[in-house]
mmCIF file of C-alpha atoms in Angstrom:
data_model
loop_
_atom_site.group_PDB
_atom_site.id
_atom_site.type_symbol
_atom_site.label_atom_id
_atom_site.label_comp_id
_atom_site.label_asym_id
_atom_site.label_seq_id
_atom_site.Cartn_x
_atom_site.Cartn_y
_atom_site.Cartn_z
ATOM 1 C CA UNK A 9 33.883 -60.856 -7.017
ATOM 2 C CA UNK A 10 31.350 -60.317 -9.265
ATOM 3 C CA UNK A 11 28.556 -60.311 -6.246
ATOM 4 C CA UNK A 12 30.550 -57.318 -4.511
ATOM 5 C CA UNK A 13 30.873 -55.255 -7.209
ATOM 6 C CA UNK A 14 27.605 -55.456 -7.909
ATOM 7 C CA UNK A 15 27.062 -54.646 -3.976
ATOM 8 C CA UNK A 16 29.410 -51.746 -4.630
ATOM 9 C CA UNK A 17 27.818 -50.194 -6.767
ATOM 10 C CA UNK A 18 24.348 -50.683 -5.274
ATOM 11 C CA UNK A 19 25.616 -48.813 -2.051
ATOM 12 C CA UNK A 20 27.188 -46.136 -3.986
ATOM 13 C CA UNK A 21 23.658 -45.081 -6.063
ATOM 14 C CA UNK A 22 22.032 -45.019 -2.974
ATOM 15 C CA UNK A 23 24.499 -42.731 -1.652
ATOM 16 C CA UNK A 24 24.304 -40.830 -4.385
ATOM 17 C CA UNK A 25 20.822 -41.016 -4.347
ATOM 18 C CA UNK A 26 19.933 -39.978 -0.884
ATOM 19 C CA UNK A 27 22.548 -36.697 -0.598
ATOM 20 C CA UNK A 28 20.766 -35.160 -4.164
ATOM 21 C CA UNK A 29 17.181 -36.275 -2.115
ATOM 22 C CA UNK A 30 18.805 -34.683 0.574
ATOM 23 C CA UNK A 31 19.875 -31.274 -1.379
ATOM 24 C CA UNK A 32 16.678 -31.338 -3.108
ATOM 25 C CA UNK A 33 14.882 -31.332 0.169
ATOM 26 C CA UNK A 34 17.003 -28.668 1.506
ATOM 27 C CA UNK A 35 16.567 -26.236 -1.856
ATOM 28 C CA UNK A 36 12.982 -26.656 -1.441
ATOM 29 C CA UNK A 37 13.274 -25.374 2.075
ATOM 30 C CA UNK A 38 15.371 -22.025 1.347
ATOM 31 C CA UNK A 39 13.449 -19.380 0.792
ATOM 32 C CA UNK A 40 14.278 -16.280 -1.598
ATOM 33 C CA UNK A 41 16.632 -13.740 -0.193
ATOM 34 C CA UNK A 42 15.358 -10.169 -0.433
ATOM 35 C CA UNK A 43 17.164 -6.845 0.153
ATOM 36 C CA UNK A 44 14.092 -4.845 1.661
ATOM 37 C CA UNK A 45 10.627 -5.741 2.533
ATOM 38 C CA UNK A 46 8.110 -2.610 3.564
ATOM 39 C CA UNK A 47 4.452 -3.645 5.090
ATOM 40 C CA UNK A 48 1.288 -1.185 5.003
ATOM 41 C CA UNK A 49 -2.196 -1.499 5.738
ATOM 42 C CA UNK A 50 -5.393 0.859 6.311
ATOM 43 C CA UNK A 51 -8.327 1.140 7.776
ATOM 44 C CA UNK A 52 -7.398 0.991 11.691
ATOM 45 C CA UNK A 53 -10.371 1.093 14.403
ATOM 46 C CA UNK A 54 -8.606 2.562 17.339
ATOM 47 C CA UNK A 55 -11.168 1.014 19.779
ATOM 48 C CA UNK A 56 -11.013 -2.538 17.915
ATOM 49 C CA UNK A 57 -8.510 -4.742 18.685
ATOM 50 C CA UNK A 58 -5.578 -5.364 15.735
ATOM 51 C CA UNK A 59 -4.805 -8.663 15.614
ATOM 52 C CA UNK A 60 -1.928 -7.942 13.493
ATOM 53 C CA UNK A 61 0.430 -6.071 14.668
ATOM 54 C CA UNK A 62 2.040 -9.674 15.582
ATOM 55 C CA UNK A 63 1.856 -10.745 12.278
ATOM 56 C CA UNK A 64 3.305 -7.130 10.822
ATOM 57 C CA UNK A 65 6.302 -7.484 13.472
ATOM 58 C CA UNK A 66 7.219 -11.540 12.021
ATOM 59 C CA UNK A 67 8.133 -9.651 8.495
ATOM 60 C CA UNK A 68 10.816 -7.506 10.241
ATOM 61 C CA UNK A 69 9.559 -4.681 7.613
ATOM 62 C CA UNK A 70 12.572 -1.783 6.729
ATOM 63 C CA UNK A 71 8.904 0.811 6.580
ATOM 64 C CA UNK A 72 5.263 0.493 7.630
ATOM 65 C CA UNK A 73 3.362 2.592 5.643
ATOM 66 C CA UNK A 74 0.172 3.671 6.545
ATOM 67 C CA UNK A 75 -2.889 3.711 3.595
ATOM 68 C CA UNK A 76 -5.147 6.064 5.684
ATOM 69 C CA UNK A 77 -8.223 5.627 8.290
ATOM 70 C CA UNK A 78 -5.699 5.467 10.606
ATOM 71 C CA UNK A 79 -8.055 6.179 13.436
ATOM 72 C CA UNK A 80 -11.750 6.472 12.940
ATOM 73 C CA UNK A 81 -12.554 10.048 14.316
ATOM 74 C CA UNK A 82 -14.910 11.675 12.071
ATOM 75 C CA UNK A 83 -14.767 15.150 13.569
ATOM 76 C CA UNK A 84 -13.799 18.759 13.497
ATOM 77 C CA UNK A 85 -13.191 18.291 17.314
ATOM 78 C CA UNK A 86 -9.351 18.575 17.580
ATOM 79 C CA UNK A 87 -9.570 17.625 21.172
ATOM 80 C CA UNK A 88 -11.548 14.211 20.189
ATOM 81 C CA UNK A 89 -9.211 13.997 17.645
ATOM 82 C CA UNK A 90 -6.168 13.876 19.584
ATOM 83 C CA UNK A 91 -7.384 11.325 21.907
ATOM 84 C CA UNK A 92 -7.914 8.570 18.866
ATOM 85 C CA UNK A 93 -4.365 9.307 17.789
ATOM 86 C CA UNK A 94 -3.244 8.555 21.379
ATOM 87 C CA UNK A 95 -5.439 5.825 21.941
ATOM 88 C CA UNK A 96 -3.529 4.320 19.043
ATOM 89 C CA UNK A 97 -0.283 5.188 19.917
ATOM 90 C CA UNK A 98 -0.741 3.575 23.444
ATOM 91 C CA UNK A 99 -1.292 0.657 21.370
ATOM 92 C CA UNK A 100 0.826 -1.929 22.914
ATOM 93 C CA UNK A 101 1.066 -4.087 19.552
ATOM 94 C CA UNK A 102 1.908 -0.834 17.842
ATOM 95 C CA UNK A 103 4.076 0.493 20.366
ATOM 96 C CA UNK A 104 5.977 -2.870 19.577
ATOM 97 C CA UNK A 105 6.272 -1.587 15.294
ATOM 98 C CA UNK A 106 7.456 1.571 16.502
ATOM 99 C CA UNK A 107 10.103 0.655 18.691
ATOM 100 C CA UNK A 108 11.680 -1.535 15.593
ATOM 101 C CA UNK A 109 10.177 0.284 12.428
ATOM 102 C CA UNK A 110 10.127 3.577 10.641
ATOM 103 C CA UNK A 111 6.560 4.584 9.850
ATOM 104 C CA UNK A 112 5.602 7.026 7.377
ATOM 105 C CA UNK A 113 2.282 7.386 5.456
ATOM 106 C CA UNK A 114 -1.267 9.300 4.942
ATOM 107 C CA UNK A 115 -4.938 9.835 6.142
ATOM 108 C CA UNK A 116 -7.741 9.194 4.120
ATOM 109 C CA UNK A 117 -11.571 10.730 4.979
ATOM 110 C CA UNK A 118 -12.081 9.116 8.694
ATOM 111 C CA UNK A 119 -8.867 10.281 10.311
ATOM 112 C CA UNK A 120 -9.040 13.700 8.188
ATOM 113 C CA UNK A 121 -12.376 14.031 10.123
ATOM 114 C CA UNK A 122 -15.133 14.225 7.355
ATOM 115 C CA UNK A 123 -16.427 11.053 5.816
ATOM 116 C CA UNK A 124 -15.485 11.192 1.772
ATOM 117 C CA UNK A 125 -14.042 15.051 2.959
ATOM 118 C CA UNK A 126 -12.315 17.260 0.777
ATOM 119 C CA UNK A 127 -10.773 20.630 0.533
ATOM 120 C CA UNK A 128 -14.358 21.770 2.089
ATOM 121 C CA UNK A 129 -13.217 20.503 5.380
ATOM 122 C CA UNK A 130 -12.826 23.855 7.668
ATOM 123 C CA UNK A 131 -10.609 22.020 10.227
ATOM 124 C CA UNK A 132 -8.379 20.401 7.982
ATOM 125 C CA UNK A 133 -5.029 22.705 9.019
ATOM 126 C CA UNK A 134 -5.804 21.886 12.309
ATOM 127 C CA UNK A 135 -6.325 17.982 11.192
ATOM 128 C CA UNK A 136 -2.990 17.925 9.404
ATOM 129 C CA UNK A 137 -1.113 19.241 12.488
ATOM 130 C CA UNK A 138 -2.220 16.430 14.472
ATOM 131 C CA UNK A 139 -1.811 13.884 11.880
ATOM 132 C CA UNK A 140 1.720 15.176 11.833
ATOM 133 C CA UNK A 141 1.814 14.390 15.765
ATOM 134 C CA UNK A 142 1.208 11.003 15.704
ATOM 135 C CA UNK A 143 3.956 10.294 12.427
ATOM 136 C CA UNK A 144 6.475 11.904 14.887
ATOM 137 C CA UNK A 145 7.141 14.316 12.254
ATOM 138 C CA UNK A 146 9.519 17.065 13.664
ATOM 139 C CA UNK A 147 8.281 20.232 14.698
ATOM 140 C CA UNK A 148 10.767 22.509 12.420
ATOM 141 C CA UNK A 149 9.880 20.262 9.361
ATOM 142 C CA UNK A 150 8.910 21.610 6.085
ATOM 143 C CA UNK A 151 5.947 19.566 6.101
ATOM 144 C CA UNK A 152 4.516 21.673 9.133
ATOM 145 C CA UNK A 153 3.922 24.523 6.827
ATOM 146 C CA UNK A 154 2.673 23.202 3.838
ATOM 147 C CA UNK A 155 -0.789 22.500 3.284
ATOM 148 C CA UNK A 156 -1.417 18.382 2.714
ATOM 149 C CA UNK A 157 0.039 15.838 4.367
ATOM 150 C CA UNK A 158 1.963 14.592 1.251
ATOM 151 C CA UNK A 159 5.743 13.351 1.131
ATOM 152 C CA UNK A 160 8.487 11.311 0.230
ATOM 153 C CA UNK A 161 11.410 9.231 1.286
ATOM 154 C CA UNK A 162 14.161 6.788 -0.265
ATOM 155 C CA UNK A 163 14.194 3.158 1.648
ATOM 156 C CA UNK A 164 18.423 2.317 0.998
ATOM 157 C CA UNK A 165 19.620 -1.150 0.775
ATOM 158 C CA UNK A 166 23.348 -2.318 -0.044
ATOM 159 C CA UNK A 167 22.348 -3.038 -3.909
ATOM 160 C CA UNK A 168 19.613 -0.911 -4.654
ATOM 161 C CA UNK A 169 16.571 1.549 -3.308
ATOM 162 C CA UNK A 170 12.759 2.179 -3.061
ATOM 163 C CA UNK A 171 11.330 5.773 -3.460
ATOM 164 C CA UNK A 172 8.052 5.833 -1.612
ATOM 165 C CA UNK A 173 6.141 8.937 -2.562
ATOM 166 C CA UNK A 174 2.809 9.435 -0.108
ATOM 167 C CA UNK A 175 0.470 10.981 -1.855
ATOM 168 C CA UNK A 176 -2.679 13.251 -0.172
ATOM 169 C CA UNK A 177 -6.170 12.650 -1.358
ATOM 170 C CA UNK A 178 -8.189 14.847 0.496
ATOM 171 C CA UNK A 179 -6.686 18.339 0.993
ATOM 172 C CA UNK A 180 -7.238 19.407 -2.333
ATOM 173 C CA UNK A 181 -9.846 17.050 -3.159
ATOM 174 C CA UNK A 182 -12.350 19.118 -5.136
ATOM 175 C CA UNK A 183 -16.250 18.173 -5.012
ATOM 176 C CA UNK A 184 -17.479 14.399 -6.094
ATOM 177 C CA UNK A 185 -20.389 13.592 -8.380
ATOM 178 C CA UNK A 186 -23.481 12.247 -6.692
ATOM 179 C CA UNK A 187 -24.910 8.999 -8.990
ATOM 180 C CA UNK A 188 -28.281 10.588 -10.051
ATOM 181 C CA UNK A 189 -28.654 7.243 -13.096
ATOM 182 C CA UNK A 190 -27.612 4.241 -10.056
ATOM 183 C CA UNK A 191 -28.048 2.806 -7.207
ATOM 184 C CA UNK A 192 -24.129 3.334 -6.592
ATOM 185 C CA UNK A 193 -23.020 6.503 -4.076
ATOM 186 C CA UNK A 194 -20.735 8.638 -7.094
ATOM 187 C CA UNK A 195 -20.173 8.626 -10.724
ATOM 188 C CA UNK A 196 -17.261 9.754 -12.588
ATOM 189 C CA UNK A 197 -17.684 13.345 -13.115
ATOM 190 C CA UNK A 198 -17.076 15.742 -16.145
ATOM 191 C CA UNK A 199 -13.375 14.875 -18.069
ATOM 192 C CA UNK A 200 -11.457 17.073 -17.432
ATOM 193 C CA UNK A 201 -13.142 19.005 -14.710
ATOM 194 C CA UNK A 202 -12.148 18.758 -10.627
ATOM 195 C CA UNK A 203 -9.341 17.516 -8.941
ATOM 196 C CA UNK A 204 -7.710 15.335 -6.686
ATOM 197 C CA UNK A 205 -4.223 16.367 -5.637
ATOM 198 C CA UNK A 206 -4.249 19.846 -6.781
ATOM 199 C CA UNK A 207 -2.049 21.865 -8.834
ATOM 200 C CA UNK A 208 0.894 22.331 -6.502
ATOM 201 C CA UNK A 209 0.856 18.779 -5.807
ATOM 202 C CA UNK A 210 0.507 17.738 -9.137
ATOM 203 C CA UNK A 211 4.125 19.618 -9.509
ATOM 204 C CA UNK A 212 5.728 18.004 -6.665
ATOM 205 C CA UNK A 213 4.706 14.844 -7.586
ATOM 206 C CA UNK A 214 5.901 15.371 -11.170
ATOM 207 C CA UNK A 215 9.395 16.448 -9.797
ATOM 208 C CA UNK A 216 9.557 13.306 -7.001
ATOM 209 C CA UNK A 217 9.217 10.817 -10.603
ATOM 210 C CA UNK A 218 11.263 12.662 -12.920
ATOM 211 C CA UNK A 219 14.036 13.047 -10.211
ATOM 212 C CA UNK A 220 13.949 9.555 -9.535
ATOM 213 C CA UNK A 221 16.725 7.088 -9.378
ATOM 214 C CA UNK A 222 15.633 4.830 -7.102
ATOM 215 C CA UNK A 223 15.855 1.066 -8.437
ATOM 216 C CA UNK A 224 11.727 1.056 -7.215
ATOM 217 C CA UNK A 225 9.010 3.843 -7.212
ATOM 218 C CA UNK A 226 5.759 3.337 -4.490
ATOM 219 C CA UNK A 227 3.451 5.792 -4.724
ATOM 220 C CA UNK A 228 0.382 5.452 -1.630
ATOM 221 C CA UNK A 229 -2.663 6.798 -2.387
ATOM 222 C CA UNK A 230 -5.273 6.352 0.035
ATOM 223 C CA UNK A 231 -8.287 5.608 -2.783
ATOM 224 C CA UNK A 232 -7.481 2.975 -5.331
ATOM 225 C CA UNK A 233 -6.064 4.127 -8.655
ATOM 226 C CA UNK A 234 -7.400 1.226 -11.217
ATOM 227 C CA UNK A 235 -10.730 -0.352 -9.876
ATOM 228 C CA UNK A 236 -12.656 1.785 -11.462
ATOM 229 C CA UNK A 237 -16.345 -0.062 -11.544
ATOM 230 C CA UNK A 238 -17.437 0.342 -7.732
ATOM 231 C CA UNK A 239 -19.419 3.417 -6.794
ATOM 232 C CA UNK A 240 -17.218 4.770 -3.799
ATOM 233 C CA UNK A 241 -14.329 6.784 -3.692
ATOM 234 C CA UNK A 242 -11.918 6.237 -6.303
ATOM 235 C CA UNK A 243 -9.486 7.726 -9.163
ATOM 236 C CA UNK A 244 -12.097 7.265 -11.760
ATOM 237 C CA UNK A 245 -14.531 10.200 -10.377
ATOM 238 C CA UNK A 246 -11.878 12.170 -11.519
ATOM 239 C CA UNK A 247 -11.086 10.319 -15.043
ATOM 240 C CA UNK A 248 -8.655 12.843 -16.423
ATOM 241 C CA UNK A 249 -6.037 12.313 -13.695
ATOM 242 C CA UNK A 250 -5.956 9.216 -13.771
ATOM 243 C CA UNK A 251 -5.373 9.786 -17.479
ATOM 244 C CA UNK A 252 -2.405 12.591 -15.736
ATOM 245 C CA UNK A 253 -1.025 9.869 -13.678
ATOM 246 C CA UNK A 254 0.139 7.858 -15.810
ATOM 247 C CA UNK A 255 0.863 9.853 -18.297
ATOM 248 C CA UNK A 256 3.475 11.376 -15.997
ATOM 249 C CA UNK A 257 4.864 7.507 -15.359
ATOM 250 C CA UNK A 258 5.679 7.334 -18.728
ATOM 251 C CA UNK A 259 7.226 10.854 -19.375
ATOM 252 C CA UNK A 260 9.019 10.229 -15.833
ATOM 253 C CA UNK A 261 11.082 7.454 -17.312
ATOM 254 C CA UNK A 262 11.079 6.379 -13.454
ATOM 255 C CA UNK A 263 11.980 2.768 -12.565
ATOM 256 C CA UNK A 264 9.127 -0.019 -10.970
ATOM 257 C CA UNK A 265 6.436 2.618 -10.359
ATOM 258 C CA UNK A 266 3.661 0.953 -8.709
ATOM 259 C CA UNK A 267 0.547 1.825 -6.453
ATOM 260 C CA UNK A 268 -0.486 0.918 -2.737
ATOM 261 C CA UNK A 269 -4.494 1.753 -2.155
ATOM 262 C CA UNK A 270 -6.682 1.469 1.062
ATOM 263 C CA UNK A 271 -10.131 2.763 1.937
ATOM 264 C CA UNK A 272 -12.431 -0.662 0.848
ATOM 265 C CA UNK A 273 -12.008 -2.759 3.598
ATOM 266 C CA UNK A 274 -11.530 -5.654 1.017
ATOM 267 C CA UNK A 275 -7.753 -6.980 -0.703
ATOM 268 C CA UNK A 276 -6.744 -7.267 -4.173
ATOM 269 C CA UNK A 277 -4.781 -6.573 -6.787
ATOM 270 C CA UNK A 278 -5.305 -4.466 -10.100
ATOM 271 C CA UNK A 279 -3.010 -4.437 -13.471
ATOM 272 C CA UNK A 280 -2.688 -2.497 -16.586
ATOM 273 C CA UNK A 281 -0.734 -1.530 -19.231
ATOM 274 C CA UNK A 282 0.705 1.897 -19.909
ATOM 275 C CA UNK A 283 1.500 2.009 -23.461
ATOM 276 C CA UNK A 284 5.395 2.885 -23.958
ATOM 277 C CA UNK A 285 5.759 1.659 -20.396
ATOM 278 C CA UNK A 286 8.228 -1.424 -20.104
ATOM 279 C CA UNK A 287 6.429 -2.610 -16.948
ATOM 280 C CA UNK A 288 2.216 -2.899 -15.979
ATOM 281 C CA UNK A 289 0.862 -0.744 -13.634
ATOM 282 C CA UNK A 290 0.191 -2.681 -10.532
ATOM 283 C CA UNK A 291 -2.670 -1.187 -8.131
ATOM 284 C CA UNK A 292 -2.220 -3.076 -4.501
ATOM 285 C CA UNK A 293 -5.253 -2.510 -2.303
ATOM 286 C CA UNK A 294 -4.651 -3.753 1.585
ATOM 287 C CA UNK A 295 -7.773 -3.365 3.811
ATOM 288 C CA UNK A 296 -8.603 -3.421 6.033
ATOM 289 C CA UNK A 297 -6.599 -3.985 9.754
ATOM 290 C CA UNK A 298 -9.554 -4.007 11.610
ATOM 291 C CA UNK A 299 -12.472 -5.016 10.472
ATOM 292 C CA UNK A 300 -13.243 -5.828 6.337
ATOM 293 C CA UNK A 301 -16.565 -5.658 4.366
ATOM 294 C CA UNK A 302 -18.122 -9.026 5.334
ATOM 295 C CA UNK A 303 -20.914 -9.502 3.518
ATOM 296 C CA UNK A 304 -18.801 -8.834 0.425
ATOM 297 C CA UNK A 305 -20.093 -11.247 -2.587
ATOM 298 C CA UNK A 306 -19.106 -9.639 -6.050
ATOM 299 C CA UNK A 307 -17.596 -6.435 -7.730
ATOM 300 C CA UNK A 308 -16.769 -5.668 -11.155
ATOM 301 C CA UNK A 309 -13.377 -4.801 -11.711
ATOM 302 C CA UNK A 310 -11.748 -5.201 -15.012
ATOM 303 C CA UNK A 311 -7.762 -4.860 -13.937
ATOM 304 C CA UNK A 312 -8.271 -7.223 -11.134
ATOM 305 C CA UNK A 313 -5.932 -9.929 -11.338
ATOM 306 C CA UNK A 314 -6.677 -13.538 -9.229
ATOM 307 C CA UNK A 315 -9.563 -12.862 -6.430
ATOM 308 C CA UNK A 316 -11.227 -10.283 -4.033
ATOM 309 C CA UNK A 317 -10.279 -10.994 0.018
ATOM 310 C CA UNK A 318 -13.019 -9.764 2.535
ATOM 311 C CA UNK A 319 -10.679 -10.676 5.245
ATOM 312 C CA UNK A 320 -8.565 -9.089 8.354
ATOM 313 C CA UNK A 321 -5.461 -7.955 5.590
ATOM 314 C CA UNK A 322 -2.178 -6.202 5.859
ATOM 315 C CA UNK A 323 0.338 -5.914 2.645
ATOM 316 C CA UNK A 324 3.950 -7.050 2.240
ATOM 317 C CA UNK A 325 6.326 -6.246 -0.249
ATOM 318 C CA UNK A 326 9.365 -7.548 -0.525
ATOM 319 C CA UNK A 327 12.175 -6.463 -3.315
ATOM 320 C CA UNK A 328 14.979 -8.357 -4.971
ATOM 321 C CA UNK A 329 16.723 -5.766 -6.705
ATOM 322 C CA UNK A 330 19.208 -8.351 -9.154
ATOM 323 C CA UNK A 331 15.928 -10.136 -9.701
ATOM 324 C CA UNK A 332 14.147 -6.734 -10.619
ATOM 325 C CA UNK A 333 11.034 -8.791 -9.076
ATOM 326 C CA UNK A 334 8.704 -7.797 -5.875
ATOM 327 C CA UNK A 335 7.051 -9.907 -4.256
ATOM 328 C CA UNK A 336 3.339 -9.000 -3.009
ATOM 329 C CA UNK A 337 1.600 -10.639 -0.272
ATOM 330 C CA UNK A 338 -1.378 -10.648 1.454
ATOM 331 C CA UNK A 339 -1.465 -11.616 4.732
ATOM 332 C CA UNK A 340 -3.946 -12.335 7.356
ATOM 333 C CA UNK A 341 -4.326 -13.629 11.798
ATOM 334 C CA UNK A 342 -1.646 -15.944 12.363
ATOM 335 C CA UNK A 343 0.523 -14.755 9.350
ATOM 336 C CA UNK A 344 -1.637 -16.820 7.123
ATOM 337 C CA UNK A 345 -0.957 -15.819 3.134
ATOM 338 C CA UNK A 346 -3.909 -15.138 1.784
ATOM 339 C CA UNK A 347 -3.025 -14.210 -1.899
ATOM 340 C CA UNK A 348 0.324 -13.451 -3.633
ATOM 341 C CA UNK A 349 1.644 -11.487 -7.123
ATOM 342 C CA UNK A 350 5.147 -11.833 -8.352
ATOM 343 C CA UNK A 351 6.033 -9.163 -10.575
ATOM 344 C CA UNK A 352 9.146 -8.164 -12.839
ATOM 345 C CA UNK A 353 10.207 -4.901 -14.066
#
């Protein structure tokens, strides 16, 4: 009697036992549930192929957002211009996003036409109209006839939504500072002189963040907002609006704000702290789709958070809106993932 019960019980832990292995195993197999997940990327060599579009189309992404250098065109030939835009959108791995994805997004200096351009670039109207073309952007829409190529839209989900506000960095872009003192290409110029977005941008985008309910805030900016070490483009030529920016996150009051950058052909990702801001500021740079700086070895950066990656790169984020969390990833050919940031706000 004795000998069974002791049998009993033996078969009854290892019951026991093996369904809790069992539903460990299977927990460790679920993955998180999100309620929307958007994918971007820049820096887009029409004539090169993309070996991600694949990859982009696995994430079933609610928006693809593009960070600029859409195509590489470099000209104030409309005509040439054109024909990169439709060399992309004959794309047949980018046919494939269209057909399941809204895209929105903006240009940066290669697909504007003048390489680190500005509002001294005479075909720019033309340039915007064409940019417009290849977003699908309707022909009776506002956006048509204002100058930039900047604009907004609300993602919706059944618990929550994103606000993704596209910012243009070359339109109004006034004049850089050439590095006389380095070896580097610019230098930050005089505080408080220049601009980036201009003054009736600088309003919009004031009234997109203080109108904001949205659960989430993106704004896109086609130069990165934090790194601020390199000597390329960047926010920091300009130091005084980058002081403006976020000094208009923290008046705004507005939910999650957070950056997506392009333009380096290298991945990473940038933090800081707003004082009287609950959340960091969190600078996402994705680039490039294409083809990436190579014989990248170092860069100073002091809001970079984990490591640099000089590889083929698109972005994914992916919200949990009862979580307040996003999850950023970085991912490369064959969906590898390359780097990842959880944040809360």
């Amino acid at each position: 009697m004795k000998t069974r019960l002791i049998f009993s019980v033996f078969v009854l832990a290892s019951v026991f036992w093996a369904c809790k292995t069992s539903q460990l195993e299977l927990n460790k197999n679920v993955e998180t549930e999100y309620d929307t997940t958007i994918a971007f990327g820049s820096c887009n060599k029409q004539n090169v192929e993309n070996k991600l579009w694949v990859e982009v189309l696995k994430h079933k992404p609610d928006l693809w957002i593009w960070g600029g250098d859409n195509v590489y065109a470099d000209t104030d030939d409309m005509v040439k211009l054109r024909a990169d835009y439709e060399t992309l959108l004959a794309n047949k791995g980018y046919k494939a996003l269209r057909e399941t994805t809204e895209v929105t997004g903006t240009w940066d200096d290669h697909d504007y036409g003048l390489n680190d351009g500005g509002v001294e670039f005479e075909a720019k109207k033309g340039s915007q109209q064409l940019f417009l073309d290849f977003l699908k952007v309707p022909k009776d829409s506002e956006r048509r006839y204002r100058e930039g190529v900047y604009s907004s839209q609300i993602v919706k989900a059944l618990n929550g939504s994103v606000k993704v506000i596209v910012l243009d960095t070359r339109y109004f872009r006034t004049a850089l500072t050439d590095d006389k003192k380095n070896k580097n290409r610019y230098e930050p110029g005089v505080y408080g002189e220049g601009t980036i977005l201009g003054e009736k941008q600088w309003q919009w985008l004031e009234a997109e963040l203080n109108g904001s309910d949205a659960d989430f805030n993106i704004i896109v900016s086609s130069i990165q907002v934090l790194s601020a070490e390199h000597g390329f483009e960047k926010w920091s030529n300009f130091p005084h609006e980058v002081d403006k920016l976020k000094s208009l996150i923290k008046k705004s009051n507005a939910k999650g704000v957070m950056v997506l950058s392009g333009d380096r052909h290298i991945s990473e990702f940038s933090k800081t702290k707003i004082e009287g801001v609950s959340f960091p500021l969190v600078d996402f740079t994705s680039s490039g789709l294409t083809h990436v700086y190579n014989g990248f070895t170092s860069e100073s950066n002091k809001y970079r958070v984990l490591e640099v990656v000089p590889e083929l790169s698109f972005g994914v984020l992916k919200f949990n809106f009862e979580a307040k969390t996003v999850l950023m990833e970085m991912r490369g050919v064959g969906n590898i993932l390359q780097q990842k940031l959880l944040q809360t706000y």
